[in-house]
Every structure is written in structure tokens, then in C-alpha cells.
mmCIF file of N, CA and C in Angstrom:
data_model
loop_
_atom_site.group_PDB
_atom_site.id
_atom_site.type_symbol
_atom_site.label_atom_id
_atom_site.label_comp_id
_atom_site.label_asym_id
_atom_site.label_seq_id
_atom_site.Cartn_x
_atom_site.Cartn_y
_atom_site.Cartn_z
ATOM 1 N N GLY A 1 -11.263 5.675 9.577
ATOM 2 C CA GLY A 1 -10.296 5.726 10.764
ATOM 3 C C GLY A 1 -9.898 4.398 11.515
ATOM 4 N N GLN A 2 -10.822 3.110 10.995
ATOM 5 C CA GLN A 2 -10.375 1.481 12.290
ATOM 6 C C GLN A 2 -9.268 0.598 10.968
ATOM 7 N N HIS A 3 -8.926 0.385 12.382
ATOM 8 C CA HIS A 3 -7.793 -0.496 12.305
ATOM 9 C C HIS A 3 -7.925 -2.059 10.582
ATOM 10 N N THR A 4 -7.188 -1.725 10.363
ATOM 11 C CA THR A 4 -7.606 -2.015 9.047
ATOM 12 C C THR A 4 -8.605 -4.153 8.977
ATOM 13 N N MET A 5 -7.780 -5.023 9.741
ATOM 14 C CA MET A 5 -9.287 -5.522 10.307
ATOM 15 C C MET A 5 -10.793 -5.483 10.494
ATOM 16 N N GLN A 6 -10.941 -4.445 12.055
ATOM 17 C CA GLN A 6 -12.573 -4.037 11.349
ATOM 18 C C GLN A 6 -12.836 -3.613 10.587
ATOM 19 N N LEU A 7 -11.927 -2.656 9.396
ATOM 20 C CA LEU A 7 -12.811 -1.528 8.663
ATOM 21 C C LEU A 7 -13.061 -3.885 7.540
ATOM 22 N N GLN A 8 -11.647 -5.067 7.376
ATOM 23 C CA GLN A 8 -12.282 -5.470 6.830
ATOM 24 C C GLN A 8 -13.880 -6.048 7.206
ATOM 25 N N LEU A 9 -14.148 -6.119 7.988
ATOM 26 C CA LEU A 9 -15.088 -7.041 8.581
ATOM 27 C C LEU A 9 -16.528 -6.571 7.901
ATOM 28 N N TRP A 10 -16.198 -5.226 8.459
ATOM 29 C CA TRP A 10 -17.298 -4.536 7.830
ATOM 30 C C TRP A 10 -17.429 -4.362 6.846
ATOM 31 N N LEU A 11 -16.045 -4.517 6.147
ATOM 32 C CA LEU A 11 -16.212 -4.237 4.106
ATOM 33 C C LEU A 11 -16.693 -5.614 3.067
ATOM 34 N N ASP A 12 -16.615 -6.746 4.142
ATOM 35 C CA ASP A 12 -17.189 -7.489 3.684
ATOM 36 C C ASP A 12 -18.724 -8.514 4.019
ATOM 37 N N ARG A 13 -18.916 -7.791 5.084
ATOM 38 C CA ARG A 13 -20.208 -7.797 4.899
ATOM 39 C C ARG A 13 -20.952 -6.468 4.290
ATOM 40 N N VAL A 14 -20.784 -6.136 3.932
ATOM 41 C CA VAL A 14 -21.377 -4.217 2.646
ATOM 42 C C VAL A 14 -20.902 -4.509 1.673
ATOM 43 N N TRP A 15 -20.033 -4.953 1.314
ATOM 44 C CA TRP A 15 -19.261 -5.691 -0.119
ATOM 45 C C TRP A 15 -20.184 -6.241 -0.598
ATOM 46 N N GLY A 16 -20.574 -8.353 0.123
ATOM 47 C CA GLY A 16 -21.572 -9.024 0.334
ATOM 48 C C GLY A 16 -22.960 -8.844 -0.254
ATOM 49 N N LYS A 17 -23.387 -8.167 1.116
ATOM 50 C CA LYS A 17 -24.559 -7.924 1.046
ATOM 51 C C LYS A 17 -25.546 -7.120 0.062
ATOM 52 N N TYR A 18 -24.774 -5.885 -0.054
ATOM 53 C CA TYR A 18 -24.684 -4.996 -1.003
ATOM 54 C C TYR A 18 -24.263 -4.386 -1.862
ATOM 55 N N LEU A 19 -23.408 -4.684 -2.219
ATOM 56 C CA LEU A 19 -22.599 -3.540 -3.726
ATOM 57 C C LEU A 19 -21.955 -5.294 -4.678
ATOM 58 N N LEU A 20 -22.157 -7.100 -4.114
ATOM 59 C CA LEU A 20 -21.867 -7.753 -5.393
ATOM 60 C C LEU A 20 -23.057 -8.279 -6.029
ATOM 61 N N ASP A 21 -23.426 -8.917 -7.473
ATOM 62 C CA ASP A 21 -23.951 -9.518 -7.579
ATOM 63 C C ASP A 21 -23.901 -10.935 -7.132
ATOM 64 N N GLY A 22 -25.022 -11.741 -7.620
ATOM 65 C CA GLY A 22 -24.218 -13.651 -7.121
ATOM 66 C C GLY A 22 -23.202 -13.945 -7.462
ATOM 67 N N ALA A 23 -22.655 -13.637 -8.754
ATOM 68 C CA ALA A 23 -21.583 -13.447 -9.120
ATOM 69 C C ALA A 23 -20.409 -13.157 -8.643
ATOM 70 N N GLY A 24 -20.787 -12.457 -8.328
ATOM 71 C CA GLY A 24 -19.056 -11.483 -7.150
ATOM 72 C C GLY A 24 -19.096 -10.289 -8.067
ATOM 73 N N ASN A 25 -19.513 -10.445 -8.859
ATOM 74 C CA ASN A 25 -19.273 -9.010 -9.394
ATOM 75 C C ASN A 25 -20.069 -7.388 -8.985
ATOM 76 N N PRO A 26 -18.995 -6.270 -8.572
ATOM 77 C CA PRO A 26 -19.694 -5.114 -8.928
ATOM 78 C C PRO A 26 -20.880 -5.086 -9.262
ATOM 79 N N LYS A 27 -22.106 -4.736 -8.469
ATOM 80 C CA LYS A 27 -22.991 -3.783 -8.301
ATOM 81 C C LYS A 27 -23.022 -2.304 -9.311
ATOM 82 N N THR A 28 -21.900 -1.690 -8.732
ATOM 83 C CA THR A 28 -21.611 -0.451 -9.702
ATOM 84 C C THR A 28 -20.458 0.179 -8.811
ATOM 85 N N ARG A 29 -20.032 0.870 -9.379
ATOM 86 C CA ARG A 29 -18.702 1.475 -8.935
ATOM 87 C C ARG A 29 -18.716 1.614 -7.496
ATOM 88 N N VAL A 30 -17.332 1.781 -7.123
ATOM 89 C CA VAL A 30 -17.361 1.940 -4.967
ATOM 90 C C VAL A 30 -15.919 2.119 -5.271
ATOM 91 N N HIS A 31 -15.656 3.757 -4.765
ATOM 92 C CA HIS A 31 -14.813 4.687 -4.300
ATOM 93 C C HIS A 31 -13.746 4.126 -3.279
ATOM 94 N N GLY A 32 -13.375 3.874 -3.255
ATOM 95 C CA GLY A 32 -12.112 3.672 -1.570
ATOM 96 C C GLY A 32 -11.744 4.655 -1.523
ATOM 97 N N PHE A 33 -12.157 5.545 -0.459
ATOM 98 C CA PHE A 33 -11.488 7.264 0.204
ATOM 99 C C PHE A 33 -11.368 6.740 1.308
ATOM 100 N N GLY A 34 -9.864 7.657 1.325
ATOM 101 C CA GLY A 34 -7.951 6.933 1.829
ATOM 102 C C GLY A 34 -8.661 5.934 2.079
ATOM 103 N N ILE A 35 -9.009 5.069 1.172
ATOM 104 C CA ILE A 35 -8.161 3.396 1.591
ATOM 105 C C ILE A 35 -7.059 3.154 0.419
ATOM 106 N N THR A 36 -5.862 3.008 0.999
ATOM 107 C CA THR A 36 -4.587 2.179 0.329
ATOM 108 C C THR A 36 -4.098 1.486 1.377
ATOM 109 N N SER A 37 -4.745 0.547 2.284
ATOM 110 C CA SER A 37 -4.195 -0.488 2.527
ATOM 111 C C SER A 37 -3.919 -1.911 2.310
ATOM 112 N N ILE A 38 -2.922 -2.162 1.749
ATOM 113 C CA ILE A 38 -2.971 -2.497 0.277
ATOM 114 C C ILE A 38 -3.619 -4.113 0.181
ATOM 115 N N PRO A 39 -4.363 -5.041 1.202
ATOM 116 C CA PRO A 39 -5.318 -5.878 1.309
ATOM 117 C C PRO A 39 -6.140 -5.579 1.471
ATOM 118 N N LEU A 40 -6.864 -4.546 1.368
ATOM 119 C CA LEU A 40 -8.070 -3.992 1.010
ATOM 120 C C LEU A 40 -8.149 -3.452 -0.176
ATOM 121 N N MET A 41 -7.501 -3.034 -1.220
ATOM 122 C CA MET A 41 -7.072 -2.977 -1.949
ATOM 123 C C MET A 41 -7.495 -3.891 -2.722
ATOM 124 N N GLU A 42 -7.041 -5.045 -2.432
ATOM 125 C CA GLU A 42 -6.505 -6.458 -3.118
ATOM 126 C C GLU A 42 -8.128 -6.842 -2.979
ATOM 127 N N ARG A 43 -8.365 -6.897 -1.736
ATOM 128 C CA ARG A 43 -9.332 -8.325 -1.546
ATOM 129 C C ARG A 43 -10.410 -7.453 -2.111
ATOM 130 N N TYR A 44 -11.210 -5.766 -2.631
ATOM 131 C CA TYR A 44 -12.488 -5.867 -2.845
ATOM 132 C C TYR A 44 -12.173 -5.513 -4.871
ATOM 133 N N PRO A 45 -13.183 -5.306 -5.143
ATOM 134 C CA PRO A 45 -12.953 -4.879 -6.586
ATOM 135 C C PRO A 45 -13.405 -3.762 -6.617
ATOM 136 N N TRP A 46 -13.269 -2.583 -6.155
ATOM 137 C CA TRP A 46 -12.965 -1.326 -6.127
ATOM 138 C C TRP A 46 -12.884 -0.514 -7.791
ATOM 139 N N TYR A 47 -13.847 0.076 -7.980
ATOM 140 C CA TYR A 47 -13.500 0.716 -9.238
ATOM 141 C C TYR A 47 -11.986 1.925 -9.314
ATOM 142 N N SER A 48 -11.634 2.826 -7.927
ATOM 143 C CA SER A 48 -10.747 3.280 -7.530
ATOM 144 C C SER A 48 -10.590 3.945 -5.869
ATOM 145 N N CYS A 49 -9.829 4.098 -5.841
ATOM 146 C CA CYS A 49 -9.627 3.857 -4.753
ATOM 147 C C CYS A 49 -8.170 5.720 -4.315
ATOM 148 N N ASP A 50 -7.943 6.362 -2.806
ATOM 149 C CA ASP A 50 -7.174 7.238 -3.029
ATOM 150 C C ASP A 50 -6.509 7.172 -1.970
ATOM 151 N N SER A 51 -6.182 8.614 -1.181
ATOM 152 C CA SER A 51 -5.326 8.446 0.541
ATOM 153 C C SER A 51 -4.155 9.383 0.101
ATOM 154 N N SER A 52 -3.827 9.935 1.395
ATOM 155 C CA SER A 52 -3.134 10.477 1.602
ATOM 156 C C SER A 52 -1.451 9.694 1.638
ATOM 157 N N SER A 53 -1.799 8.266 1.887
ATOM 158 C CA SER A 53 -0.443 7.916 2.806
ATOM 159 C C SER A 53 1.423 8.029 2.656
ATOM 160 N N TRP A 54 0.953 7.756 0.469
ATOM 161 C CA TRP A 54 2.255 8.456 -0.237
ATOM 162 C C TRP A 54 2.915 9.413 0.559
ATOM 163 N N ILE A 55 2.335 10.436 0.724
ATOM 164 C CA ILE A 55 2.879 11.620 0.939
ATOM 165 C C ILE A 55 2.832 11.846 2.319
ATOM 166 N N GLN A 56 1.865 11.071 3.435
ATOM 167 C CA GLN A 56 2.765 11.768 4.626
ATOM 168 C C GLN A 56 3.490 10.222 4.820
ATOM 169 N N THR A 57 3.997 9.299 4.370
ATOM 170 C CA THR A 57 4.933 8.472 4.746
ATOM 171 C C THR A 57 6.357 9.423 3.918
ATOM 172 N N THR A 58 6.699 9.882 2.946
ATOM 173 C CA THR A 58 7.408 10.877 2.438
ATOM 174 C C THR A 58 7.131 11.690 3.662
ATOM 175 N N SER A 59 6.512 12.702 3.892
ATOM 176 C CA SER A 59 6.272 14.049 5.050
ATOM 177 C C SER A 59 7.818 13.448 6.016
ATOM 178 N N PHE A 60 7.062 12.131 6.214
ATOM 179 C CA PHE A 60 7.352 11.289 7.975
ATOM 180 C C PHE A 60 9.025 10.486 7.563
ATOM 181 N N GLY A 61 9.041 10.743 6.783
ATOM 182 C CA GLY A 61 10.703 10.345 5.996
ATOM 183 C C GLY A 61 11.073 8.627 4.912
ATOM 184 N N GLY A 62 10.287 8.076 5.127
ATOM 185 C CA GLY A 62 9.641 7.184 4.097
ATOM 186 C C GLY A 62 9.638 7.062 3.432
ATOM 187 N N ILE A 63 9.815 5.718 2.587
ATOM 188 C CA ILE A 63 8.811 5.443 0.840
ATOM 189 C C ILE A 63 8.398 3.848 1.392
ATOM 190 N N THR A 64 8.023 3.578 0.622
ATOM 191 C CA THR A 64 6.713 2.307 0.060
ATOM 192 C C THR A 64 8.011 1.405 -0.394
ATOM 193 N N ILE A 65 8.131 0.354 -0.354
ATOM 194 C CA ILE A 65 8.822 -0.528 -1.175
ATOM 195 C C ILE A 65 7.780 -1.686 -1.983
ATOM 196 N N PRO A 66 7.534 -2.133 -3.101
ATOM 197 C CA PRO A 66 6.220 -2.674 -3.260
ATOM 198 C C PRO A 66 7.085 -3.472 -2.504
ATOM 199 N N GLY A 67 6.546 -4.829 -2.518
ATOM 200 C CA GLY A 67 5.961 -6.362 -1.735
ATOM 201 C C GLY A 67 7.011 -6.341 -1.043
ATOM 202 N N TYR A 68 7.459 -5.521 -0.124
ATOM 203 C CA TYR A 68 8.053 -5.324 0.744
ATOM 204 C C TYR A 68 7.203 -3.960 1.978
ATOM 205 N N GLY A 69 6.720 -2.766 1.156
ATOM 206 C CA GLY A 69 6.693 -3.140 3.288
ATOM 207 C C GLY A 69 7.475 -1.052 2.621
ATOM 208 N N ASN A 70 7.340 -0.128 3.446
ATOM 209 C CA ASN A 70 7.325 1.106 4.157
ATOM 210 C C ASN A 70 8.722 0.646 5.275
ATOM 211 N N LEU A 71 9.759 1.754 4.711
ATOM 212 C CA LEU A 71 11.086 1.749 5.236
ATOM 213 C C LEU A 71 11.303 3.761 5.138
ATOM 214 N N ASP A 72 11.661 3.880 6.816
ATOM 215 C CA ASP A 72 12.380 4.606 6.784
ATOM 216 C C ASP A 72 13.049 5.149 6.305
ATOM 217 N N VAL A 73 13.871 5.903 5.079
ATOM 218 C CA VAL A 73 15.379 5.902 5.248
ATOM 219 C C VAL A 73 16.433 7.963 4.785
ATOM 220 N N SER A 74 14.972 8.463 6.024
ATOM 221 C CA SER A 74 15.647 10.095 5.963
ATOM 222 C C SER A 74 16.487 10.075 7.554
ATOM 223 N N ALA A 75 18.154 11.294 7.229
ATOM 224 C CA ALA A 75 18.389 11.459 8.153
ATOM 225 C C ALA A 75 17.936 12.020 9.251
ATOM 226 N N GLU A 76 16.657 12.758 9.553
ATOM 227 C CA GLU A 76 16.518 13.236 10.183
ATOM 228 C C GLU A 76 15.481 12.584 10.765
ATOM 229 N N SER A 77 15.799 11.154 10.642
ATOM 230 C CA SER A 77 13.860 10.159 11.294
ATOM 231 C C SER A 77 14.402 9.973 12.528
ATOM 232 N N PRO A 78 13.949 10.157 13.121
ATOM 233 C CA PRO A 78 13.995 9.823 14.805
ATOM 234 C C PRO A 78 14.381 8.233 14.804
ATOM 235 N N ASN A 79 13.417 6.949 13.627
ATOM 236 C CA ASN A 79 13.560 6.357 13.649
ATOM 237 C C ASN A 79 14.653 5.443 13.182
ATOM 238 N N ARG A 80 16.154 7.116 12.933
ATOM 239 C CA ARG A 80 17.184 6.263 12.054
ATOM 240 C C ARG A 80 18.293 5.878 13.718
ATOM 241 N N GLN A 81 17.528 5.827 15.046
ATOM 242 C CA GLN A 81 18.587 5.866 16.593
ATOM 243 C C GLN A 81 17.748 4.234 16.483
ATOM 244 N N ILE A 82 16.931 3.319 16.303
ATOM 245 C CA ILE A 82 16.018 1.878 16.482
ATOM 246 C C ILE A 82 16.650 0.940 15.268
ATOM 247 N N ALA A 83 17.043 -0.037 15.445
ATOM 248 C CA ALA A 83 17.656 -1.329 15.090
ATOM 249 C C ALA A 83 17.092 -1.806 14.087
ATOM 250 N N GLY A 84 16.732 -1.549 12.961
ATOM 251 C CA GLY A 84 16.234 -2.536 12.076
ATOM 252 C C GLY A 84 15.068 -1.377 11.096
ATOM 253 N N ALA A 85 15.149 -0.164 12.373
ATOM 254 C CA ALA A 85 13.911 0.523 11.903
ATOM 255 C C ALA A 85 13.319 1.731 10.818
ATOM 256 N N HIS A 86 15.404 1.034 9.921
ATOM 257 C CA HIS A 86 15.943 2.597 9.190
ATOM 258 C C HIS A 86 16.668 2.115 8.976
ATOM 259 N N ILE A 87 17.067 2.300 7.407
ATOM 260 C CA ILE A 87 18.125 1.877 6.053
ATOM 261 C C ILE A 87 18.825 1.934 6.929
ATOM 262 N N ASP A 88 19.637 2.257 7.542
ATOM 263 C CA ASP A 88 20.772 2.981 7.940
ATOM 264 C C ASP A 88 21.278 2.164 9.576
ATOM 265 N N THR A 89 20.124 0.842 9.554
ATOM 266 C CA THR A 89 20.125 0.775 11.271
ATOM 267 C C THR A 89 19.874 -1.000 11.205
ATOM 268 N N LEU A 90 19.819 -1.361 9.188
ATOM 269 C CA LEU A 90 19.151 -3.037 8.964
ATOM 270 C C LEU A 90 20.898 -3.418 8.560
ATOM 271 N N THR A 91 21.357 -4.765 8.956
ATOM 272 C CA THR A 91 22.040 -5.178 8.284
ATOM 273 C C THR A 91 22.671 -4.756 6.902
ATOM 274 N N GLN A 92 23.958 -5.184 7.216
ATOM 275 C CA GLN A 92 24.231 -4.206 6.193
ATOM 276 C C GLN A 92 24.064 -5.449 4.820
ATOM 277 N N ILE A 93 24.011 -6.961 4.618
ATOM 278 C CA ILE A 93 23.643 -7.487 3.912
ATOM 279 C C ILE A 93 21.656 -7.088 3.958
ATOM 280 N N GLU A 94 20.744 -6.941 4.189
ATOM 281 C CA GLU A 94 19.831 -6.331 4.351
ATOM 282 C C GLU A 94 19.620 -4.913 3.484
ATOM 283 N N ARG A 95 20.754 -4.337 3.473
ATOM 284 C CA ARG A 95 20.312 -3.277 3.001
ATOM 285 C C ARG A 95 20.862 -3.331 2.352
ATOM 286 N N ASP A 96 22.160 -3.860 2.020
ATOM 287 C CA ASP A 96 22.553 -4.634 0.294
ATOM 288 C C ASP A 96 22.038 -4.293 -0.594
ATOM 289 N N LYS A 97 20.389 -5.160 0.005
ATOM 290 C CA LYS A 97 19.757 -5.441 -0.984
ATOM 291 C C LYS A 97 18.033 -4.857 -0.809
ATOM 292 N N ILE A 98 17.866 -3.897 -0.297
ATOM 293 C CA ILE A 98 17.216 -2.711 -0.503
ATOM 294 C C ILE A 98 17.233 -2.373 -1.650
ATOM 295 N N GLU A 99 18.712 -2.101 -1.049
ATOM 296 C CA GLU A 99 19.283 -0.734 -2.259
ATOM 297 C C GLU A 99 19.817 -1.528 -3.972
ATOM 298 N N ALA A 100 19.462 -2.259 -3.580
ATOM 299 C CA ALA A 100 19.435 -2.501 -5.060
ATOM 300 C C ALA A 100 18.351 -3.471 -5.797
ATOM 301 N N VAL A 101 17.261 -3.327 -4.770
ATOM 302 C CA VAL A 101 15.725 -3.245 -5.374
ATOM 303 C C VAL A 101 16.011 -1.878 -5.816
ATOM 304 N N ILE A 102 16.779 -0.833 -4.363
ATOM 305 C CA ILE A 102 15.723 0.738 -5.154
ATOM 306 C C ILE A 102 15.773 1.155 -6.676
ATOM 307 N N SER A 103 17.572 0.402 -6.746
ATOM 308 C CA SER A 103 18.279 0.957 -7.825
ATOM 309 C C SER A 103 17.484 -0.166 -9.207
ATOM 310 N N ALA A 104 17.477 -0.461 -8.744
ATOM 311 C CA ALA A 104 16.902 -1.526 -9.856
ATOM 312 C C ALA A 104 15.243 -1.533 -10.350
ATOM 313 N N GLN A 105 14.817 -0.667 -9.604
ATOM 314 C CA GLN A 105 13.653 -0.083 -10.240
ATOM 315 C C GLN A 105 13.975 0.988 -9.865
ATOM 316 N N GLY A 106 15.406 1.545 -10.267
ATOM 317 C CA GLY A 106 14.704 2.534 -11.437
ATOM 318 C C GLY A 106 15.205 4.459 -10.629
ATOM 319 N N PHE A 107 16.004 3.886 -9.763
ATOM 320 C CA PHE A 107 16.055 5.062 -8.630
ATOM 321 C C PHE A 107 17.482 4.771 -7.997
ATOM 322 N N ASP A 108 17.949 6.440 -7.425
ATOM 323 C CA ASP A 108 19.243 6.219 -7.100
ATOM 324 C C ASP A 108 19.144 6.282 -5.416
ATOM 325 N N PRO A 109 19.373 4.537 -4.713
ATOM 326 C CA PRO A 109 19.610 5.073 -3.270
ATOM 327 C C PRO A 109 19.634 5.933 -2.293
ATOM 328 N N GLU A 110 20.532 6.980 -2.873
ATOM 329 C CA GLU A 110 20.896 7.769 -1.789
ATOM 330 C C GLU A 110 19.885 9.239 -1.899
ATOM 331 N N ARG A 111 19.097 9.761 -3.361
ATOM 332 C CA ARG A 111 19.103 10.193 -3.797
ATOM 333 C C ARG A 111 17.302 10.443 -2.712
ATOM 334 N N VAL A 112 16.486 8.888 -3.077
ATOM 335 C CA VAL A 112 15.203 8.487 -2.522
ATOM 336 C C VAL A 112 15.420 8.872 -0.409
ATOM 337 N N ARG A 113 16.610 9.710 -0.499
ATOM 338 C CA ARG A 113 16.625 9.777 1.146
ATOM 339 C C ARG A 113 16.509 11.515 1.624
ATOM 340 N N THR A 114 15.977 12.138 0.602
ATOM 341 C CA THR A 114 15.446 13.868 0.618
ATOM 342 C C THR A 114 14.393 13.536 0.232
ATOM 343 N N TYR A 115 13.546 14.499 0.622
ATOM 344 C CA TYR A 115 12.144 15.616 0.124
ATOM 345 C C TYR A 115 11.658 15.016 -0.478
ATOM 346 N N TYR A 116 12.075 15.154 -1.721
ATOM 347 C CA TYR A 116 11.619 15.007 -3.790
ATOM 348 C C TYR A 116 11.932 13.770 -4.226
ATOM 349 N N GLY A 117 13.358 12.895 -3.243
ATOM 350 C CA GLY A 117 13.433 11.933 -4.063
ATOM 351 C C GLY A 117 12.489 10.863 -3.453
ATOM 352 N N ARG A 118 12.221 10.714 -1.790
ATOM 353 C CA ARG A 118 10.882 10.200 -1.603
ATOM 354 C C ARG A 118 9.436 10.160 -2.122
ATOM 355 N N CYS A 119 9.611 11.042 -2.656
ATOM 356 C CA CYS A 119 8.072 12.041 -3.647
ATOM 357 C C CYS A 119 8.208 11.077 -4.499
ATOM 358 N N THR A 120 9.013 11.458 -4.974
ATOM 359 C CA THR A 120 8.938 10.641 -7.140
ATOM 360 C C THR A 120 8.796 9.015 -6.654
ATOM 361 N N TYR A 121 9.713 8.648 -5.457
ATOM 362 C CA TYR A 121 9.283 7.051 -5.326
ATOM 363 C C TYR A 121 8.124 6.812 -4.984
ATOM 364 N N ASN A 122 7.748 7.304 -4.196
ATOM 365 C CA ASN A 122 6.846 6.534 -3.666
ATOM 366 C C ASN A 122 5.215 6.693 -4.501
ATOM 367 N N ILE A 123 5.450 7.994 -5.306
ATOM 368 C CA ILE A 123 4.323 7.749 -6.566
ATOM 369 C C ILE A 123 4.505 6.970 -7.703
ATOM 370 N N TRP A 124 5.964 6.570 -7.293
ATOM 371 C CA TRP A 124 6.329 5.494 -8.322
ATOM 372 C C TRP A 124 5.444 4.373 -8.053
ATOM 373 N N ALA A 125 5.585 4.236 -6.983
ATOM 374 C CA ALA A 125 5.652 2.780 -5.697
ATOM 375 C C ALA A 125 4.145 2.782 -5.827
ATOM 376 N N TYR A 126 3.242 3.518 -5.663
ATOM 377 C CA TYR A 126 2.045 3.475 -5.302
ATOM 378 C C TYR A 126 1.674 2.860 -6.723
ATOM 379 N N LYS A 127 1.767 3.029 -7.853
ATOM 380 C CA LYS A 127 1.158 3.333 -9.062
ATOM 381 C C LYS A 127 2.114 1.541 -9.464
ATOM 382 N N GLU A 128 3.071 1.733 -8.895
ATOM 383 C CA GLU A 128 2.848 0.197 -9.135
ATOM 384 C C GLU A 128 2.757 -0.961 -8.289
ATOM 385 N N ILE A 129 2.602 -0.509 -7.213
ATOM 386 C CA ILE A 129 1.065 -1.713 -6.634
ATOM 387 C C ILE A 129 0.037 -1.352 -6.950
ATOM 388 N N GLU A 130 -1.208 0.118 -7.519
ATOM 389 C CA GLU A 130 -1.593 0.420 -8.812
ATOM 390 C C GLU A 130 -1.761 -1.275 -9.421
ATOM 391 N N ARG A 131 -0.606 -1.530 -10.611
ATOM 392 C CA ARG A 131 -0.468 -2.232 -11.432
ATOM 393 C C ARG A 131 -0.731 -3.311 -11.541
ATOM 394 N N VAL A 132 0.267 -3.684 -10.161
ATOM 395 C CA VAL A 132 0.278 -5.064 -9.801
ATOM 396 C C VAL A 132 -1.283 -5.484 -8.992
ATOM 397 N N ILE A 133 -2.208 -5.142 -8.009
ATOM 398 C CA ILE A 133 -3.256 -5.570 -8.568
ATOM 399 C C ILE A 133 -4.821 -4.871 -9.375
ATOM 400 N N ASN A 134 -4.354 -4.808 -10.622
ATOM 401 C CA ASN A 134 -5.278 -4.858 -11.380
ATOM 402 C C ASN A 134 -4.778 -6.152 -12.323
ATOM 403 N N ASN A 135 -3.515 -6.686 -11.783
ATOM 404 C CA ASN A 135 -3.186 -7.464 -13.117
ATOM 405 C C ASN A 135 -3.754 -8.869 -12.691
ATOM 406 N N LYS A 136 -3.769 -9.066 -10.897
ATOM 407 C CA LYS A 136 -4.680 -9.879 -10.679
ATOM 408 C C LYS A 136 -6.426 -9.321 -10.491
ATOM 409 N N LYS A 137 -6.237 -8.579 -10.733
ATOM 410 C CA LYS A 137 -8.178 -8.562 -10.901
ATOM 411 C C LYS A 137 -8.630 -9.197 -12.309
ATOM 412 N N THR A 138 -7.465 -8.587 -13.131
ATOM 413 C CA THR A 138 -7.559 -9.112 -15.263
ATOM 414 C C THR A 138 -8.303 -10.051 -15.191
ATOM 415 N N ALA A 139 -6.751 -11.395 -14.014
ATOM 416 C CA ALA A 139 -6.825 -12.225 -14.593
ATOM 417 C C ALA A 139 -7.552 -12.876 -13.852
ATOM 418 N N GLY A 140 -8.476 -12.767 -13.546
ATOM 419 C CA GLY A 140 -10.082 -13.107 -13.558
ATOM 420 C C GLY A 140 -9.934 -13.915 -11.479
ATOM 421 N N LEU A 141 -8.920 -13.677 -10.859
ATOM 422 C CA LEU A 141 -8.610 -13.916 -9.503
ATOM 423 C C LEU A 141 -9.817 -13.307 -8.683
ATOM 424 N N LYS A 142 -10.425 -14.235 -7.487
ATOM 425 C CA LYS A 142 -11.569 -13.129 -7.401
ATOM 426 C C LYS A 142 -11.344 -14.163 -6.228
ATOM 427 N N LEU A 143 -11.215 -13.221 -5.037
ATOM 428 C CA LEU A 143 -11.447 -12.809 -3.698
ATOM 429 C C LEU A 143 -12.324 -13.618 -3.175
ATOM 430 N N PRO A 144 -12.006 -14.433 -2.749
ATOM 431 C CA PRO A 144 -13.364 -15.059 -1.689
ATOM 432 C C PRO A 144 -13.774 -13.705 -0.612
ATOM 433 N N LEU A 145 -14.955 -13.914 -0.189
ATOM 434 C CA LEU A 145 -15.275 -12.295 1.279
ATOM 435 C C LEU A 145 -16.499 -13.612 2.248
ATOM 436 N N VAL A 146 -16.228 -12.650 3.299
ATOM 437 C CA VAL A 146 -16.850 -13.942 4.649
ATOM 438 C C VAL A 146 -18.081 -13.632 4.719
ATOM 439 N N GLN A 147 -18.769 -14.565 4.250
ATOM 440 C CA GLN A 147 -19.629 -14.915 4.346
ATOM 441 C C GLN A 147 -20.445 -14.699 5.404
ATOM 442 N N GLU A 148 -21.957 -13.666 6.023
ATOM 443 C CA GLU A 148 -21.998 -13.475 7.218
ATOM 444 C C GLU A 148 -23.148 -14.998 7.622
ATOM 445 N N LEU A 149 -22.849 -14.933 8.559
ATOM 446 C CA LEU A 149 -23.470 -16.078 9.043
ATOM 447 C C LEU A 149 -25.107 -16.240 9.697
ATOM 448 N N PHE A 150 -25.641 -14.785 9.743
ATOM 449 C CA PHE A 150 -26.926 -14.642 10.115
ATOM 450 C C PHE A 150 -27.270 -13.406 9.114
#
């Protein structure tokens, strides 16, 4: 229930002090319960992570576009009135770009406006995020943890 930066400070300490060996490898399998903050998933060598973010984003009218973030797309979204907060209030160039990205990923930009379309898209999106993170970790990219001073 903490802000990502606050949680990161605590996790740096816990991972660095208790969960990693001297070579920076995990001593045990750790599950990130309720963790789907992409920076936190990338930063630590989790064995697994889960949360309800994907379905909450769906329920509140949004999709998660890997590499871009969340965007409201539902016609019922109150953000439809706020410039830049909804696909309908983006500039035409921005909207065309986002719709091209959605289409390139194999989805219909109009269908993702529906609940089931958003749900399906967000399942795919989080699987894609998982794939990218795992590829980085497989490539041996070690992310430095902040060392404790005391």
C-alpha cells in the first residue's frame, strides 16, 4: 500500500540485506504479492509477481500499453472530458500513433473500448511486460540495489 519510491527504499534494504547472496543472486524464491509496478518488477529478481492491476485498469476503462503506460479508452470514462487523459482527447497524431500500436499488437482499437476487449488486451499486455522483463533478466542484466550506509 505504499508509493513505489517508498516501497523501493524498503525493498532495496530487504533484498540487499537478507535475500541476495554476495554475487547478487536470490537466496530463495520470493513472490511479489500485489506487485505489478513495472520498475519494481524489473528491479528485483522476483520468482513471481501478481496483483489485480490489470483487471482494475480494465474495470476503470483503461488499457496498459507496454512501453507507454495506461490510457483510458472507454466511452463511459469520466476522463473523456480531460485533454490528454483519454484516447478521444489526444491530438489526432497521438491518437493515430496509439491506434497503430494497438493494431500492430493484433488488436482492434475500437474493440479495446469494450470491457471484454480491454480485459483481453490487458491480459496480453501484462504477459508482454512479463516477457520483456524476463528477457532482460535472462540477458544477465543485473540491476544495482542501493547499498545501506549503516
